[in-house]
Short mmCIF file of C-alpha atoms in Angstrom, two decimals:
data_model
loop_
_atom_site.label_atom_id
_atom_site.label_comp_id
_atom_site.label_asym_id
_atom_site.label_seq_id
_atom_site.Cartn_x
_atom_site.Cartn_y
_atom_site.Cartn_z
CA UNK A 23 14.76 -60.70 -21.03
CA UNK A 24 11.91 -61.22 -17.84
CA UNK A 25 14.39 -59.59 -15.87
CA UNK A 26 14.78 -56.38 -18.28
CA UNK A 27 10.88 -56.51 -18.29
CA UNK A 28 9.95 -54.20 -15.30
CA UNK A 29 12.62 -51.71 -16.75
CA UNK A 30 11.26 -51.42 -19.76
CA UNK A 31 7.71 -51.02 -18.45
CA UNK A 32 8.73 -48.50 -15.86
CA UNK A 33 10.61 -46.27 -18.92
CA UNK A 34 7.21 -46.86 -20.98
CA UNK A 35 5.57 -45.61 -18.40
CA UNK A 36 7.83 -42.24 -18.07
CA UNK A 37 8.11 -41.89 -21.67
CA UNK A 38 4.44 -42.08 -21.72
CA UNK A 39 3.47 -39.66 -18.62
CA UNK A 40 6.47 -37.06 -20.36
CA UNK A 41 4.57 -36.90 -23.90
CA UNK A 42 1.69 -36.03 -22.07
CA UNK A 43 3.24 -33.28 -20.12
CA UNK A 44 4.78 -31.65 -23.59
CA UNK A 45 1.46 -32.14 -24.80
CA UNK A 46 -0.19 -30.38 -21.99
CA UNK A 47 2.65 -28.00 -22.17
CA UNK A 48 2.29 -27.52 -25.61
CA UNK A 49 -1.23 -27.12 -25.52
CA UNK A 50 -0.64 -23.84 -22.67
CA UNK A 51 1.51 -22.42 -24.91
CA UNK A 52 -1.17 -22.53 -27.96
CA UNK A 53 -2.59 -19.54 -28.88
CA UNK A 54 -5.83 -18.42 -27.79
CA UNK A 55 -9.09 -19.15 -29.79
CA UNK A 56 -11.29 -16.08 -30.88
CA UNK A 57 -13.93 -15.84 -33.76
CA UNK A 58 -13.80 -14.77 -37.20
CA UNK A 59 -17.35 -14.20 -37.83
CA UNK A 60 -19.34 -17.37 -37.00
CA UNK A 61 -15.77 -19.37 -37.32
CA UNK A 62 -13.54 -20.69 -34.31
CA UNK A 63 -9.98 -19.36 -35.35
CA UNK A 64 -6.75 -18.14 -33.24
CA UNK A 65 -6.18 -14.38 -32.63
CA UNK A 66 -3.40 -14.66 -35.33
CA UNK A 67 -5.64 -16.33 -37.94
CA UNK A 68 -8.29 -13.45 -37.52
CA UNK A 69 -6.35 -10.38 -37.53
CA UNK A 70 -4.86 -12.37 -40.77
CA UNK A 71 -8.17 -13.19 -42.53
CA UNK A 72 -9.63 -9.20 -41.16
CA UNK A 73 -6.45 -7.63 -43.13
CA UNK A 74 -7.72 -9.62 -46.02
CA UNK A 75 -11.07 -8.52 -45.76
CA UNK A 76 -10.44 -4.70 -45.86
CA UNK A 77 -7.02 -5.28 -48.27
CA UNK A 78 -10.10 -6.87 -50.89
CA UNK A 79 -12.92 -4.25 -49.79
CA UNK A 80 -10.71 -0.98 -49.81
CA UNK A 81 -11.76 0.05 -53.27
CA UNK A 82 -15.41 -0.41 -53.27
CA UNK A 83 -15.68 0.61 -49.37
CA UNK A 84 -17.28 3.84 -49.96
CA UNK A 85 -19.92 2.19 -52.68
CA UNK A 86 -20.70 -0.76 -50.08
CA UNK A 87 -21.30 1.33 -47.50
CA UNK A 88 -23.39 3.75 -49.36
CA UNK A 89 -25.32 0.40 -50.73
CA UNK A 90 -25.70 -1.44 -47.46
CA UNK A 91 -26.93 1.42 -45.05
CA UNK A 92 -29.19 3.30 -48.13
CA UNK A 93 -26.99 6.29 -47.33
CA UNK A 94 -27.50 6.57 -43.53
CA UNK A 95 -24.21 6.26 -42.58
CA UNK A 96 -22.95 9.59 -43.68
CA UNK A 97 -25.79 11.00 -41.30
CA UNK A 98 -24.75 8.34 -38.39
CA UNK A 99 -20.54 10.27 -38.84
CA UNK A 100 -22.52 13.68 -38.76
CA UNK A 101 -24.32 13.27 -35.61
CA UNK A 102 -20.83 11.48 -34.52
CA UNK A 103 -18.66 14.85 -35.36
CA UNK A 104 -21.71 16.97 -34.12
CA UNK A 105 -21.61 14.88 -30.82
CA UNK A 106 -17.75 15.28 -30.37
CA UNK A 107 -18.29 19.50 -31.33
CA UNK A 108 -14.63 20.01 -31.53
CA UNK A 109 -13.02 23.91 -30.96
CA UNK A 110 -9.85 25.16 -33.29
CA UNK A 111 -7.04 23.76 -31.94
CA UNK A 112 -8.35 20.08 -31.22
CA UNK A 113 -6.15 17.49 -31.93
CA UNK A 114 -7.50 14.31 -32.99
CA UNK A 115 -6.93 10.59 -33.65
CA UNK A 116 -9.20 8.92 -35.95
CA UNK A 117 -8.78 5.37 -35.39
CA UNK A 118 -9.32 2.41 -38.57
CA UNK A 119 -10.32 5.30 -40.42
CA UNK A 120 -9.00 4.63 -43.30
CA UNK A 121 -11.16 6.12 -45.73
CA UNK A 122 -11.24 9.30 -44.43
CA UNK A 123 -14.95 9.82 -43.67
CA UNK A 124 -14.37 10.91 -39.70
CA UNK A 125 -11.09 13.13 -40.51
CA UNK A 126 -12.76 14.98 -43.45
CA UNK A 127 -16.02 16.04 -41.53
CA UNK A 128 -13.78 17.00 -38.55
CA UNK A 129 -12.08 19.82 -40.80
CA UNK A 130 -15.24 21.06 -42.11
CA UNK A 131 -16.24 21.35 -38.65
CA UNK A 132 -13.35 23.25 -37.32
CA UNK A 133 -13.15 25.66 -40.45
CA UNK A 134 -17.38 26.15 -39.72
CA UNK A 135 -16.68 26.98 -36.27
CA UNK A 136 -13.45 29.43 -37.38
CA UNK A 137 -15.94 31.01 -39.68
CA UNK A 138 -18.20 31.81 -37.07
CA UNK A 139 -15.47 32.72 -34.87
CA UNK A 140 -14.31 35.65 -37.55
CA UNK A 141 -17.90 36.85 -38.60
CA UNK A 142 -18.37 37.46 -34.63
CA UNK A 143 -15.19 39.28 -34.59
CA UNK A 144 -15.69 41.74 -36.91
CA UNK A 145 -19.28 42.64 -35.98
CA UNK A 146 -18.11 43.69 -32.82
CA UNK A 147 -15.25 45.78 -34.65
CA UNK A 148 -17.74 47.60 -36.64
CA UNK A 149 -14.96 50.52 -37.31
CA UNK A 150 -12.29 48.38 -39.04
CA UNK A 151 -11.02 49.70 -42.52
CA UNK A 152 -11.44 47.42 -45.56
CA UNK A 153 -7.75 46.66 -45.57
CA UNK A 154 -8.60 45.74 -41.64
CA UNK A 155 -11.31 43.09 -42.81
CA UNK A 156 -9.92 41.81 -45.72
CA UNK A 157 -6.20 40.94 -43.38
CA UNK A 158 -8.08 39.05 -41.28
CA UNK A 159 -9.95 37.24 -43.84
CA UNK A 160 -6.38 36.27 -45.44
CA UNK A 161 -5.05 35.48 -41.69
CA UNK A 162 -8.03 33.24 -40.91
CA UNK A 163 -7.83 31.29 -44.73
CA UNK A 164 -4.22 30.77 -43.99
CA UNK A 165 -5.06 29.02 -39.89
CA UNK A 166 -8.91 27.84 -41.11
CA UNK A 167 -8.33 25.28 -38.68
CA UNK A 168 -6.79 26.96 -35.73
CA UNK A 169 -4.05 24.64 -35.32
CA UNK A 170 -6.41 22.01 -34.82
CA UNK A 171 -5.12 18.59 -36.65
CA UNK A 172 -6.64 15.01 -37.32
CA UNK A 173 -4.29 11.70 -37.68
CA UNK A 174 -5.74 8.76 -39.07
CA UNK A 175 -4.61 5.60 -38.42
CA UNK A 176 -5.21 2.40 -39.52
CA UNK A 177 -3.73 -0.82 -40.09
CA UNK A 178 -4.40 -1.05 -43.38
CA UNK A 179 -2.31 -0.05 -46.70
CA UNK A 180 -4.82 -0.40 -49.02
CA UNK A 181 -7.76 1.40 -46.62
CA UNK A 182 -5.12 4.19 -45.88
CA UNK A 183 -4.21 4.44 -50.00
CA UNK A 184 -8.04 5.17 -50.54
CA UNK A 185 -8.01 7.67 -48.04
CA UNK A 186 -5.10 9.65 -49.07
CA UNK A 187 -6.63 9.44 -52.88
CA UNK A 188 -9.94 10.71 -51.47
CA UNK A 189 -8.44 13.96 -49.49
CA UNK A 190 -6.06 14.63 -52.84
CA UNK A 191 -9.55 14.70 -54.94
CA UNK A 192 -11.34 16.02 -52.30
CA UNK A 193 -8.83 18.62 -51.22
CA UNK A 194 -7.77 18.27 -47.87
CA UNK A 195 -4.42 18.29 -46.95
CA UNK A 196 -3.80 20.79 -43.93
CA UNK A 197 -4.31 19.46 -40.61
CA UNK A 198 -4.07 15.78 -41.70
CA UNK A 199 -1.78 12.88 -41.49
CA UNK A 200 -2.14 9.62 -42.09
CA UNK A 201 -0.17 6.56 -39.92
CA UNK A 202 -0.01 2.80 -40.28
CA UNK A 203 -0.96 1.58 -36.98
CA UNK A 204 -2.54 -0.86 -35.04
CA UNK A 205 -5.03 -0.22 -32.75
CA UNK A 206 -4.42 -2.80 -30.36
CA UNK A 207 -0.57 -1.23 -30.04
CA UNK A 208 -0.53 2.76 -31.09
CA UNK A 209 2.42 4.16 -32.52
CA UNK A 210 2.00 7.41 -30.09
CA UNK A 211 3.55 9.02 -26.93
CA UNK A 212 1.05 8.69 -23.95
CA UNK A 213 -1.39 12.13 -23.37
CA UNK A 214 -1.03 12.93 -26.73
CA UNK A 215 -4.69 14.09 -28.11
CA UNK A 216 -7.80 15.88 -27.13
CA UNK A 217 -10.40 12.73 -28.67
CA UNK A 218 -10.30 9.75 -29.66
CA UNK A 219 -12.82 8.43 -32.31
CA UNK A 220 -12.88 4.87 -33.97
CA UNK A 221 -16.10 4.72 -36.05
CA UNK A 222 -17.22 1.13 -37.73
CA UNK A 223 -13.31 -0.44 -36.64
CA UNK A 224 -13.61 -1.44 -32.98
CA UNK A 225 -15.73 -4.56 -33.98
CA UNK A 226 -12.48 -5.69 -36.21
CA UNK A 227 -9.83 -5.39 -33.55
CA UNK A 228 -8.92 -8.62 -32.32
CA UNK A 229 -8.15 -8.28 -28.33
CA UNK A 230 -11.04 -4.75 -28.03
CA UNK A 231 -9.43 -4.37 -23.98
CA UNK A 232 -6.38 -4.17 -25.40
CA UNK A 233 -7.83 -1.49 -28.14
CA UNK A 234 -9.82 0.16 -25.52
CA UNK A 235 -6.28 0.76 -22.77
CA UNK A 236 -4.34 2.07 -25.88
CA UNK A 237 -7.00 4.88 -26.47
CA UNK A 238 -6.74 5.48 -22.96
CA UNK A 239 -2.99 6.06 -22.91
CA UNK A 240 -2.87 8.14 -25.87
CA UNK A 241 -5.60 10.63 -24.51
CA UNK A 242 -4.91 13.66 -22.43
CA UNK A 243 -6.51 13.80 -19.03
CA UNK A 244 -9.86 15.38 -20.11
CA UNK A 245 -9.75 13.97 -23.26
CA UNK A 246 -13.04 12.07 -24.99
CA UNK A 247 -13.32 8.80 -26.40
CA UNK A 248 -16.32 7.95 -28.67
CA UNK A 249 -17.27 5.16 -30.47
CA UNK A 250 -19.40 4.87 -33.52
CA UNK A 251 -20.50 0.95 -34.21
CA UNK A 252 -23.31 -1.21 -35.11
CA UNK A 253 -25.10 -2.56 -32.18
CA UNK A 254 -27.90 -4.64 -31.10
CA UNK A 255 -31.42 -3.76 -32.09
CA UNK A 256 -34.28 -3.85 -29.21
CA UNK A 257 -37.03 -3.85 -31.24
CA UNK A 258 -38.16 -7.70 -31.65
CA UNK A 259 -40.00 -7.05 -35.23
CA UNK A 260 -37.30 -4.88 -36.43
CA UNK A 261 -34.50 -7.36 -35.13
CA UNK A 262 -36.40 -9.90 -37.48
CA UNK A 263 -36.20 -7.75 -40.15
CA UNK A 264 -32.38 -6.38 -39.91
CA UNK A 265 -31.62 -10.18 -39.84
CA UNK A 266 -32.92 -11.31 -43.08
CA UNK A 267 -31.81 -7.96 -44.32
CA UNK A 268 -28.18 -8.55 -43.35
CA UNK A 269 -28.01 -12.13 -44.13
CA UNK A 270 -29.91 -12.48 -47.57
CA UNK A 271 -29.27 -8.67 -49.17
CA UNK A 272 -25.84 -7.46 -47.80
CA UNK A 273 -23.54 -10.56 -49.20
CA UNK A 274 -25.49 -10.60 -52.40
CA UNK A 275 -24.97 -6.40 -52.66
CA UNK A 276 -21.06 -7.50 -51.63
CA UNK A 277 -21.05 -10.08 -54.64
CA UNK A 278 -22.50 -7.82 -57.02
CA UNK A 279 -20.91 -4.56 -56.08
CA UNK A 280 -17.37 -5.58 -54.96
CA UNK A 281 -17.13 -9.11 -56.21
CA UNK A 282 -16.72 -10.30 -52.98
CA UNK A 283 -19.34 -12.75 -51.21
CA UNK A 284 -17.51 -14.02 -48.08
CA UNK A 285 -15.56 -10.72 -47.01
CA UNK A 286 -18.89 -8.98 -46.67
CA UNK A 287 -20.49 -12.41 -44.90
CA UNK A 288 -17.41 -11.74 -42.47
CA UNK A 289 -19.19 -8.25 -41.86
CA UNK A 290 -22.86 -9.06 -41.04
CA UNK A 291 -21.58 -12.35 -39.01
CA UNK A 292 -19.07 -10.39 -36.87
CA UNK A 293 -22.09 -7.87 -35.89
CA UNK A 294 -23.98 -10.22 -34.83
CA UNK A 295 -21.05 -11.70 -32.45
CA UNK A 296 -20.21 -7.59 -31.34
CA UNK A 297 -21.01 -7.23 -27.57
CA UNK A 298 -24.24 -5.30 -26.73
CA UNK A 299 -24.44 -1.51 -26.36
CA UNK A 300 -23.96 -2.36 -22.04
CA UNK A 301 -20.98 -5.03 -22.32
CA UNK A 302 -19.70 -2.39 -24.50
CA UNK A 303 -20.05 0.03 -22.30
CA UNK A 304 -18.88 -1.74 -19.25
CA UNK A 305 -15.69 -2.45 -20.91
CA UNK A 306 -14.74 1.06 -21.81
CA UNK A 307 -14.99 1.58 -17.98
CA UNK A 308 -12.77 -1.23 -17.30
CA UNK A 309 -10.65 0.14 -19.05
CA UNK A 310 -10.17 3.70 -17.12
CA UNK A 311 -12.64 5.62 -18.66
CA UNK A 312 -16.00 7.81 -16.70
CA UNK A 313 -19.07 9.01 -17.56
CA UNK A 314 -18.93 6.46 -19.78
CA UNK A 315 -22.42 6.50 -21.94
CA UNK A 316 -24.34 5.46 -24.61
CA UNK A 317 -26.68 6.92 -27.89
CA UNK A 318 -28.55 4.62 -29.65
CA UNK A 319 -29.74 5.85 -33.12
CA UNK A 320 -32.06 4.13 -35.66
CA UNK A 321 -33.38 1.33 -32.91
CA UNK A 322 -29.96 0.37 -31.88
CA UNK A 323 -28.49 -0.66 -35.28
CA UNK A 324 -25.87 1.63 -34.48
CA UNK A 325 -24.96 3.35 -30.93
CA UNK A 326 -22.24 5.94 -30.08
CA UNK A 327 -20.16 5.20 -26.76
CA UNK A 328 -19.12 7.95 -25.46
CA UNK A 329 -16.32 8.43 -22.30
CA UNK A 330 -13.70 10.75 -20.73
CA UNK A 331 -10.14 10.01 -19.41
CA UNK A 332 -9.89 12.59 -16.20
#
């Protein structure tokens, strides 16, 4: 048995030294840690607990939103669209846009600008019968978008459900399609579409480079990418403010409007971990795109990136 001793110490020893190599092993092969929020989690546990969020906020979205930001976002997706001024034919991809807001403003725009278009036309055809005027009228009612066409994608069932409910009440159904997608892997052919928007979604994608090459690829050469997100406030005083704002109203508006405390928690904490307007900006370059730029609107709660694939 002395004799066996060394043997069995040696094979301790290897046993030992190969547990730890699994283990280290092991521990490359673990996936790696991101934040949900304020929380430490992996990148499959967040994009898990984010579905969750939006799969329990779908229905009361629109209400929240309207609640939280006193009605200013609808003027923040204005100036967005305005920004973007797309022509008839435009083809865009509205990215976690689930709802609808982006996609619906787009068409109004496009059928404004065909309006104009017409009314243009036929002042400088002063001579044209009635019959003339009123075929054209039919011909531009039956193209009022000028083959222009919005998809919206999103990851979500429920957020896409609302959406599609919203544009049967609402109205819109030429020009508009609807995909389950995720951002971080598009379901599209490379130098597919004119722009690229993703409004209030890029601060919920997991892996953002990843998000950020993808709308690269799917953009034709020329084509824009903008970015509509909440942002980091400059203003020391009004920094204070927004913070007990966001902390001690939002969740409570969350609780009593949707039911839902800690999904709407997840939403103030994961602005406050959301890279400043120039990390932001920096990594839209790194990922391909120039003239990259930035618009900061109400102090910096919110800014619009803006940049071009050529």
């Amino acid at each position: 048995a002395v004799g066996l001793w060394p043997c069995r110490a040696l094979l301790a020893r290897r046993g030992g030294a190969l547990r730890a190599l699994c283990g280290s092993v092991r521990g490359l092969a673990a996936e790696p840690e991101t934040h949900f929020g304020f929380q430490t989690v992996t990148e499959a546990e967040r994009r898990e607990k984010i579905y969750k969020v939006f799969e329990s906020v779908a229905e009361k979205y629109d209400v929240m939103n309207d609640s939280m930001t006193l009605g200013i976002h609808r003027v923040w997706k204005d100036i967005l669209v305005h920004k973007m001024n797309p022509s008839p034919g435009t083809l865009l991809l509205d990215v976690a846009g689930g709802t609808g807001d982006i996609a619906f403003r787009f068409i109004n725009y496009v059928r404004s600008v065909r309006e104009r278009q017409l009314q243009r036309k036929l002042k400088h055809h002063q001579n044209l019968s009635w019959q003339e005027i009123s075929e054209s009228y039919q011909e531009d009612k039956s193209k009022s978008l000028g083959d222009s066409q919005v998809v919206v994608c999103d990851i979500n069932k429920e957020m896409l459900k609302v959406g599609k409910q919203k544009a049967q009440h609402l109205g819109y159904s030429e020009g508009l399609s609807w995909v389950l997608g995720n951002a971080e892997e598009l379901p599209f052919d490379d130098d597919k579409f004119d722009v690229y928007t993703i409004a209030f979604g890029i601060r919920n994608v997991t892996r953002i480079d990843l998000a950020l090459q993808e709308a690269y690829r799917v953009l034709k050469p020329g084509g824009r990418f903008l970015c509509l997100e909440f942002s980091h406030v400059s203003n020391p005083l009004l920094s204070r403010l927004y913070d007990l704002y966001s902390f001690q109203v939002i969740p409570v508006l969350g609780e009593v409007i949707a039911g839902d405390w800690k999904s709407y928690q997840y939403l103030v904490e994961s602005i406050r971990r959301f890279p400043p307007q120039e990390e932001l900006k920096a990594m839209i370059e790194d990922a391909g795109f120039f003239k990259v730029d930035y618009q900061n609107l109400n102090l910096g709660i919110v800014a619009i990136h803006s940049g071009f694939k050529l």
